[in-house]
Short mmCIF file of C-alpha atoms and ligand atoms in Angstrom, two decimals:
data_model
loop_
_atom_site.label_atom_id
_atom_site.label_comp_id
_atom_site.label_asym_id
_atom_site.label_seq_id
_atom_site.Cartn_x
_atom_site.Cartn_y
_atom_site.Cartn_z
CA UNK A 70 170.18 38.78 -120.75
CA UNK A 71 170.99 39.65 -117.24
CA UNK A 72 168.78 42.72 -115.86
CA UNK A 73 170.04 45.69 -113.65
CA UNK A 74 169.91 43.39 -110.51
CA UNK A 75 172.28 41.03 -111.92
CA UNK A 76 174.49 43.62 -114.20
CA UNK A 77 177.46 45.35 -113.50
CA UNK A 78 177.47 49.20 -114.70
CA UNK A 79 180.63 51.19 -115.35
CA UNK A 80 180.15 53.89 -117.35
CA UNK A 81 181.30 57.78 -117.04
CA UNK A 82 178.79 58.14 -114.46
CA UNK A 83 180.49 55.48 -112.47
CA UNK A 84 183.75 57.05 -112.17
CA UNK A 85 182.76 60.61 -112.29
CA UNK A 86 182.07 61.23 -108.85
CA UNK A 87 185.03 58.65 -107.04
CA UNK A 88 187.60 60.85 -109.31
CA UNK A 89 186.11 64.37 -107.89
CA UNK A 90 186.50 62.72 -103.87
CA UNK A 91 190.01 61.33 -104.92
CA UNK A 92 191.55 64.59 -106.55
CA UNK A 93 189.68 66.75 -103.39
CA UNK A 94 191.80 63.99 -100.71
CA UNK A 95 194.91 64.24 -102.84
CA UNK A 96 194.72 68.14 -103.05
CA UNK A 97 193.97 68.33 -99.23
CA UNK A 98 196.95 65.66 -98.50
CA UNK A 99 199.32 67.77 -100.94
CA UNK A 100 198.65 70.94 -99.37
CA UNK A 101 199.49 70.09 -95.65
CA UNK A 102 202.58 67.86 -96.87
CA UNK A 103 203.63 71.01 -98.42
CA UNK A 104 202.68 73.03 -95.45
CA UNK A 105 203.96 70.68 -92.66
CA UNK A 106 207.45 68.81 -94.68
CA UNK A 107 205.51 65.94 -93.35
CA UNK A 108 204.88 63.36 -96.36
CA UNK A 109 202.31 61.38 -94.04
CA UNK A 110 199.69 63.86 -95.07
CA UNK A 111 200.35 62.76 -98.64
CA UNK A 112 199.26 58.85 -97.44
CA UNK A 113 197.01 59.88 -95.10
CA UNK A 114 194.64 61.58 -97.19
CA UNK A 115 195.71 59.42 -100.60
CA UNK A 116 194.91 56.49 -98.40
CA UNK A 117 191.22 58.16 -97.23
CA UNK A 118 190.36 59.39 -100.42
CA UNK A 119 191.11 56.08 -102.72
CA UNK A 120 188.95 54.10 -100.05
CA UNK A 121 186.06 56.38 -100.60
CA UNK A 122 186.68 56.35 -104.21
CA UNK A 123 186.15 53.06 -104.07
CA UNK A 124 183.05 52.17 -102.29
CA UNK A 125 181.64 54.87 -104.38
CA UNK A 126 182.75 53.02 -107.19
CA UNK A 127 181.59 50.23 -106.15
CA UNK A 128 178.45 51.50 -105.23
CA UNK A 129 177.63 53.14 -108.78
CA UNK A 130 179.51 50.27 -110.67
CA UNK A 131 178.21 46.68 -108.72
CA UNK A 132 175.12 44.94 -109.95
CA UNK A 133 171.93 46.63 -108.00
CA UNK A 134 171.46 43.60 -105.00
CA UNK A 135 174.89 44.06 -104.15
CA UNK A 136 175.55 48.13 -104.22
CA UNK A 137 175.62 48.38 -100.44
CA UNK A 138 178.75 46.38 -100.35
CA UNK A 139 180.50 49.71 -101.56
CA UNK A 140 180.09 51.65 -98.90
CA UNK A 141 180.76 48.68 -96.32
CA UNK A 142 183.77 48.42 -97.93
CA UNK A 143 184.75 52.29 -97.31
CA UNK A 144 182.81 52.22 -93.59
CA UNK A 145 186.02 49.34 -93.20
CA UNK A 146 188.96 50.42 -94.73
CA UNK A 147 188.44 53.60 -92.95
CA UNK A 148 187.17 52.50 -89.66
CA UNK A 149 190.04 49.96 -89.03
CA UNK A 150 192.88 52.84 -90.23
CA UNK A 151 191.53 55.45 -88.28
CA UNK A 152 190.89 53.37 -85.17
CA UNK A 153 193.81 51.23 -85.39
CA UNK A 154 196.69 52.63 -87.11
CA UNK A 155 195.35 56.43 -85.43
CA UNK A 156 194.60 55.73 -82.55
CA UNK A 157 195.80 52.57 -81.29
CA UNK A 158 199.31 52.57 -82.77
CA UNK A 159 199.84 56.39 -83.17
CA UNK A 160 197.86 57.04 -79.94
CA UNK A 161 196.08 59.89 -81.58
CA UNK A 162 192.61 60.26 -80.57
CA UNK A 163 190.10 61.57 -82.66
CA UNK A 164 187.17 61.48 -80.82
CA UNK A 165 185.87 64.38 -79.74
CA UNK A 166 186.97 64.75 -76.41
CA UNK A 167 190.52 64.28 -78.46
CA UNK A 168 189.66 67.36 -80.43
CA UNK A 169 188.61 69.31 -77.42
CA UNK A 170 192.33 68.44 -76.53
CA UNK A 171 193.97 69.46 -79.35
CA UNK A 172 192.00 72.10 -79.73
CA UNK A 173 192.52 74.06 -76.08
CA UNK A 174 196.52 73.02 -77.28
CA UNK A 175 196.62 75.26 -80.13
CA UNK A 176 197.19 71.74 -82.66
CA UNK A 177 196.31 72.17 -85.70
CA UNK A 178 196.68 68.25 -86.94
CA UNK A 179 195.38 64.85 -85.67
CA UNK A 180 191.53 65.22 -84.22
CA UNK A 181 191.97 68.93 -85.09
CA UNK A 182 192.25 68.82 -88.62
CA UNK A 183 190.34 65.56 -88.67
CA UNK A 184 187.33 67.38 -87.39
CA UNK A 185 187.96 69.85 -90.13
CA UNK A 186 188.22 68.59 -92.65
CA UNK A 187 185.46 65.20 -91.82
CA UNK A 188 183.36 67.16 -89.89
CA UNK A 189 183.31 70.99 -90.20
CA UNK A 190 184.59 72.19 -93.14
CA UNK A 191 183.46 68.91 -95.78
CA UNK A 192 180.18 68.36 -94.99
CA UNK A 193 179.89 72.04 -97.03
CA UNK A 194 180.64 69.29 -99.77
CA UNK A 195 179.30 66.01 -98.73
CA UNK A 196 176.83 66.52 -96.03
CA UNK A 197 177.05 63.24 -93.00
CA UNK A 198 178.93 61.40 -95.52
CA UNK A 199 181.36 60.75 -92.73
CA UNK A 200 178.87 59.50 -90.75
CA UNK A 201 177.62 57.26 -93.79
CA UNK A 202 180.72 55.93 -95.47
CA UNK A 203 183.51 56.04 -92.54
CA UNK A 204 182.56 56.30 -88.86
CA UNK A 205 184.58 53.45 -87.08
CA UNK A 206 181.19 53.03 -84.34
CA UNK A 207 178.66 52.90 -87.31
CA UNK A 208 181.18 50.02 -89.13
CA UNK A 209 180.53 47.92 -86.28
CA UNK A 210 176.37 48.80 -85.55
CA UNK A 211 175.93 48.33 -89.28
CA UNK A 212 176.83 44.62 -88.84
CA UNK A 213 173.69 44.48 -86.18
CA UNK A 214 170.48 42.60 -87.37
CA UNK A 215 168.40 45.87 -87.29
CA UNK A 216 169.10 47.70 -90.77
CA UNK A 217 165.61 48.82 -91.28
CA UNK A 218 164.33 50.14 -87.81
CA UNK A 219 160.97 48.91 -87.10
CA UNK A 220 159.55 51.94 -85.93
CA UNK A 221 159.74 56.22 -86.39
CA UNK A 222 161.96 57.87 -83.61
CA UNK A 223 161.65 58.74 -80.35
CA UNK A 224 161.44 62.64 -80.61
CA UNK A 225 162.26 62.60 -77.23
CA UNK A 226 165.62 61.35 -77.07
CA UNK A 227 166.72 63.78 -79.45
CA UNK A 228 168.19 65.96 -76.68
CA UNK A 229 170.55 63.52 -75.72
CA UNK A 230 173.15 63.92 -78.09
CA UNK A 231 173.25 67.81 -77.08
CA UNK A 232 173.82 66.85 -73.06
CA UNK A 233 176.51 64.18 -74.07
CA UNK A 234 178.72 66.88 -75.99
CA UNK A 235 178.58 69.33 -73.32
CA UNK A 236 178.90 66.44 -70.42
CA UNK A 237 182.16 65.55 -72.68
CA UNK A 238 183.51 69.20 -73.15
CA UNK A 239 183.28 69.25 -69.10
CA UNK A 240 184.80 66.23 -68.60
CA UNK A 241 187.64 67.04 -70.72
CA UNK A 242 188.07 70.36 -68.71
CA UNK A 243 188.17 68.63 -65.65
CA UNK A 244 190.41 66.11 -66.65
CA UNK A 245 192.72 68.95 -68.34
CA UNK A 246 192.52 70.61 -65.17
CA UNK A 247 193.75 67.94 -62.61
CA UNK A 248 196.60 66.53 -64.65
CA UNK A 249 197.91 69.46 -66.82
CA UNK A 250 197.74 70.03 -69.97
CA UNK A 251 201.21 68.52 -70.75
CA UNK A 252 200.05 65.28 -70.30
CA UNK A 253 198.07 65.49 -73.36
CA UNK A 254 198.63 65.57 -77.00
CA UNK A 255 200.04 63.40 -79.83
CA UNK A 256 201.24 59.87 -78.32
CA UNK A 257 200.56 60.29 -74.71
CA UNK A 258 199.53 57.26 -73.20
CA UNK A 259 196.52 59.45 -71.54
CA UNK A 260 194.98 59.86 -74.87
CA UNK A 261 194.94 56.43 -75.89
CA UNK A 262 193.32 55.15 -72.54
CA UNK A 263 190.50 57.97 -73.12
CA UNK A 264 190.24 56.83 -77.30
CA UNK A 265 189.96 53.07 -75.76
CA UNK A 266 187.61 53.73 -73.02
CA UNK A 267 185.84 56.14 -75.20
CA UNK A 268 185.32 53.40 -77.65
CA UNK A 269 184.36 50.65 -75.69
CA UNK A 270 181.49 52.94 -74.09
CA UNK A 271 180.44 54.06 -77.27
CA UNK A 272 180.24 50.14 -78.61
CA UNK A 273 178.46 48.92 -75.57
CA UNK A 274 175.78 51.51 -75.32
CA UNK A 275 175.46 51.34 -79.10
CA UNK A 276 175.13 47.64 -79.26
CA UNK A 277 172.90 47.86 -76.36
CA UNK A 278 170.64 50.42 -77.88
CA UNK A 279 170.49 48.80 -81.18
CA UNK A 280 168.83 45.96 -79.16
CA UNK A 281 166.86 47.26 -77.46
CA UNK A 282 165.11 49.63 -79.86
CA UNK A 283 165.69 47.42 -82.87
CA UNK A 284 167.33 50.23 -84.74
CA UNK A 285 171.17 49.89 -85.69
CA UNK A 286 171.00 53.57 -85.75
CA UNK A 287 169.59 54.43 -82.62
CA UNK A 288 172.91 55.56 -81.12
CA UNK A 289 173.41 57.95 -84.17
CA UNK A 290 170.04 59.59 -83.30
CA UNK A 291 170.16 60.09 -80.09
CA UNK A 292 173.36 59.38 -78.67
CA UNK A 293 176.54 60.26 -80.08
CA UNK A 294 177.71 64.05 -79.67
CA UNK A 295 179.49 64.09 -83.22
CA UNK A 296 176.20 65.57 -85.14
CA UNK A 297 176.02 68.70 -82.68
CA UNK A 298 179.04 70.08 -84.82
CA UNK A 299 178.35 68.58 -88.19
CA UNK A 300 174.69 69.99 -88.10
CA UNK A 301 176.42 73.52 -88.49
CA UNK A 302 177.83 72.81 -91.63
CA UNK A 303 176.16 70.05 -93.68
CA UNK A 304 172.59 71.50 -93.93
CA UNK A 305 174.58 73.71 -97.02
CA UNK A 306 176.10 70.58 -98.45
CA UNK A 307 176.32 71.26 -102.27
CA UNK A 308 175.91 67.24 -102.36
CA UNK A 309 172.69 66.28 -101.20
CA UNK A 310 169.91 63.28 -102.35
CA UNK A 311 167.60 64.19 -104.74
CA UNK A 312 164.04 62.43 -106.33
CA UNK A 313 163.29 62.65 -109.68
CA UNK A 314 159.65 63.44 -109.63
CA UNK A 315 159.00 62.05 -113.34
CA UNK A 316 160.28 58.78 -112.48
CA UNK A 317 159.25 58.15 -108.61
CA UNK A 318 155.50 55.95 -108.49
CA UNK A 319 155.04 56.90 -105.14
CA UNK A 320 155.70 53.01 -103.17
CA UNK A 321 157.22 54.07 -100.61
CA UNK A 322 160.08 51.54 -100.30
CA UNK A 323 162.75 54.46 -100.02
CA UNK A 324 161.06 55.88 -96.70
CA UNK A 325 160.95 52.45 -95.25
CA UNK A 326 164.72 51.31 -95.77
CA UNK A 327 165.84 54.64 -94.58
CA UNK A 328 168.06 54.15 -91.51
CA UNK A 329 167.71 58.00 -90.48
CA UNK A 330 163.88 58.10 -90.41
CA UNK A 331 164.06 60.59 -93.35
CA UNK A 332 160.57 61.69 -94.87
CA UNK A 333 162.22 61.33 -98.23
CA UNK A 334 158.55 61.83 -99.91
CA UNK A 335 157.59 65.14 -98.21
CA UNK A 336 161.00 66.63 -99.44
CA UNK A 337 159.96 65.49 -102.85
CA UNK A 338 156.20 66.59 -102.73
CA UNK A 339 157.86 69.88 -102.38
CA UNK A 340 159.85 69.81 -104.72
CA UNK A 341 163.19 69.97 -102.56
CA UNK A 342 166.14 67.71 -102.18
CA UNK A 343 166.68 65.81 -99.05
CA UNK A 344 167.35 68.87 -97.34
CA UNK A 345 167.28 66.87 -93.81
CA UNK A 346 170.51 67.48 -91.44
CA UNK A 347 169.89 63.20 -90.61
CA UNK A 348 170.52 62.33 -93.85
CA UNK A 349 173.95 60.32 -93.83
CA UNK A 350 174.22 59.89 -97.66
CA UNK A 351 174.09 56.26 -97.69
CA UNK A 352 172.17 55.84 -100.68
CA UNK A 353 170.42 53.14 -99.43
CA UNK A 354 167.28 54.83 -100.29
CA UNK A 355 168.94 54.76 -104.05
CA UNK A 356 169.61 51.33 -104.30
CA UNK A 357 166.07 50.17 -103.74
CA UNK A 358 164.61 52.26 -105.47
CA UNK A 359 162.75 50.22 -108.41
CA UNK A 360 162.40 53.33 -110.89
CA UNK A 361 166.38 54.23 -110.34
CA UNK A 362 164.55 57.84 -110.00
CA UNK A 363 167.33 58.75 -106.56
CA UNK A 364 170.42 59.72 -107.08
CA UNK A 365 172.86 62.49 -105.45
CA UNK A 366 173.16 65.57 -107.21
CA UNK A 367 175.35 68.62 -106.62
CA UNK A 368 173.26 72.13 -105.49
CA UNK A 369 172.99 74.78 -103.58
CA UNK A 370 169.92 74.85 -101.16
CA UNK A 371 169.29 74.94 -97.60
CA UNK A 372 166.71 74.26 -94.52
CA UNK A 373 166.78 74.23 -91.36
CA UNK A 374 163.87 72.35 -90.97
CA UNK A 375 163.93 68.51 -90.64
CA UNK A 376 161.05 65.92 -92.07
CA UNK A 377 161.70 63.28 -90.29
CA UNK A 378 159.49 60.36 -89.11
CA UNK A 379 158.63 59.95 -85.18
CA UNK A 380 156.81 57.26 -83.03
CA UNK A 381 155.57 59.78 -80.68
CA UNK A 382 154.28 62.86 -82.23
S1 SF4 B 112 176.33 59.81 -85.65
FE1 SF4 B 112 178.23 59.39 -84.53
S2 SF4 B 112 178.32 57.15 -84.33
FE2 SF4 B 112 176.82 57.63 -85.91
S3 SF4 B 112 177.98 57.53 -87.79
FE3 SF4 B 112 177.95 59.68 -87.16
S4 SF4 B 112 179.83 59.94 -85.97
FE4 SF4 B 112 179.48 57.74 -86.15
S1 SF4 B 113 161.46 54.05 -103.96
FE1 SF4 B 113 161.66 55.30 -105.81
S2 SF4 B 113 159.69 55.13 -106.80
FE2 SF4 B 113 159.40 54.39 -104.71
S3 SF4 B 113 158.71 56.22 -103.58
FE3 SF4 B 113 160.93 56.14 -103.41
S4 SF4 B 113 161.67 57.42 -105.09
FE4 SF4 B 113 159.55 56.93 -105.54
S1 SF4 B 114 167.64 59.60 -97.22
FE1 SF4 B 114 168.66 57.93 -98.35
S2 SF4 B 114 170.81 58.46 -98.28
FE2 SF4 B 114 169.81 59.69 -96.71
S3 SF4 B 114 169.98 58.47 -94.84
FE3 SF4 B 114 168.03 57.94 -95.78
S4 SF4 B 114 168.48 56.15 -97.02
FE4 SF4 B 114 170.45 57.11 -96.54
#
């Protein structure tokens, strides 16, 4: 008989939670076709929400060894749309310099509502699941050799991420200031050459980083602007990873695979969920666990405070 390793599991549990995320990106895609006339809200959204249905299918359903391949799945299908059916062949960017845009333009679509709904208003739901299941950047530094990083963070860096999102709001000013604002906006050719250049900085220095601190993450925690506005939201996620204190022996493997440096045994000495803002809901922690005693559950708590583990103290 084939163990849990080997063994697919569909079961109520399974398809529970895909269902909830595809009826919430069907409702959202429903009501701005409804509001707008404009049916490619209906596809959008349909399109998002059955790709993270899937990998989270996939995840809960696939035999234990191969439950990451769920949410590598998801990190793809919506990676490649949003970067090149978005922003390459629509010429909408949705980075954030693209949402400063739309923003200062009175838009409320493309980056805007991108940002709100990925980044603002649904982390009150799923915490960094964005940043876990469908960042374009973290598709391609998730490929990188450096999964596990081999050592805490550097507490350090942390500010950098802060300087980059005001360096970018400035830059967009300026920018918005020398050529007009009616250069911007859906399908000008100005906002694809900033989503392109945008990108290929972001790759290189992620790439680069990965290397260099043998962390695939290391651009995520220290880097990229993105969590500035998603820390306002997701520490209230409703959706957050939890340890079952009955089942957990205390190994430690959880803390160790975690790409976010999470102190996932101090939240549960505490009796807390993994209240940490770093916390990207990858489940990795989950799927190597050898009790099965992590899982996501749906709450309401909140901290501000973050456990996290650090090189330098
Ligand atoms: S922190 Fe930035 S680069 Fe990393 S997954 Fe989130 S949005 Fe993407
Ligand atoms: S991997 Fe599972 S059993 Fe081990 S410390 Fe983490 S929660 Fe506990
Ligand atoms: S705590 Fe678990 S789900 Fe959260 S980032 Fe770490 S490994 Fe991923």
């Amino acid at each position: 008989m084939k163990n849990s390793n080997e063994r697919w599991n569909i079961s109520n549990e399974s398809l529970k939670k895909p269902l909830v995320f595809l009826i919430l990106f069907l409702s959202i895609g429903i009501w701005r076709w409804k509001a707008s006339g404009n049916t490619f809200y209906l596809f959008n959204f349909g399109y998002i929400g059955l790709s993270i249905s899937i990998g989270m299918f996939l995840n809960g359903a696939l035999p234990k060894k191969h439950k990451s391949w769920g949410r590598r799945i998801t990190q793809l299908l919506v990676g490649c749309y949003m970067l090149i059916f978005l922003g390459i062949i629509n010429r909408e960017n949705m980075q954030l310099e693209g949402f400063f845009i739309y923003f200062m333009l009175g838009i409320f679509e493309a980056a805007t509502l991108h940002y709100f709904v990925a980044k603002i208003v649904g982390p009150l739901i799923f915490g960094r699941g964005w940043c876990g299941y469908a960042c374009w950047t973290a598709m391609v530094l998730d490929l990188l050799p450096y999964k596990i990083p081999k050592e805490g963070r550097v507490k350090k860096f942390g500010v950098i991420r802060y300087i980059h999102f005001f360096l970018s709001l400035i830059v967009v000013l300026i920018i918005w200031s020398t050529f007009g604002s009616q250069n911007f906006g859906k399908h000008h050719m100005i906002e694809l050459y900033m989503l392109l250049g945008g990108n290929i900085i972001y790759y290189v220095v992620g790439i680069s980083l990965a290397y260099v601190l043998k962390d695939n993450r290391a651009f995520c925690k220290y880097v990229c602007p993105i969590p500035v506005i998603q820390k306002l939201t997701s520490p209230f996620s409703v959706m957050k990873i939890e340890i079952d204190a009955n089942k957990c022996v205390d190994c430690g493997v959880c803390e160790k695979v975690c790409p976010m440096n999470v102190k996932l045994l101090t939240y549960k000495n505490e009796g807390k969920r993994i209240l940490s803002s770093e916390c990207i809901n990858c489940q990795t922690c989950a799927n190597v666990c050898p009790k099965s005693a992590i899982k996501s559950t749906f709450k309401f708590d909140v901290s501000f405070t973050e456990q996290l583990n650090y090189k330098d103290k």
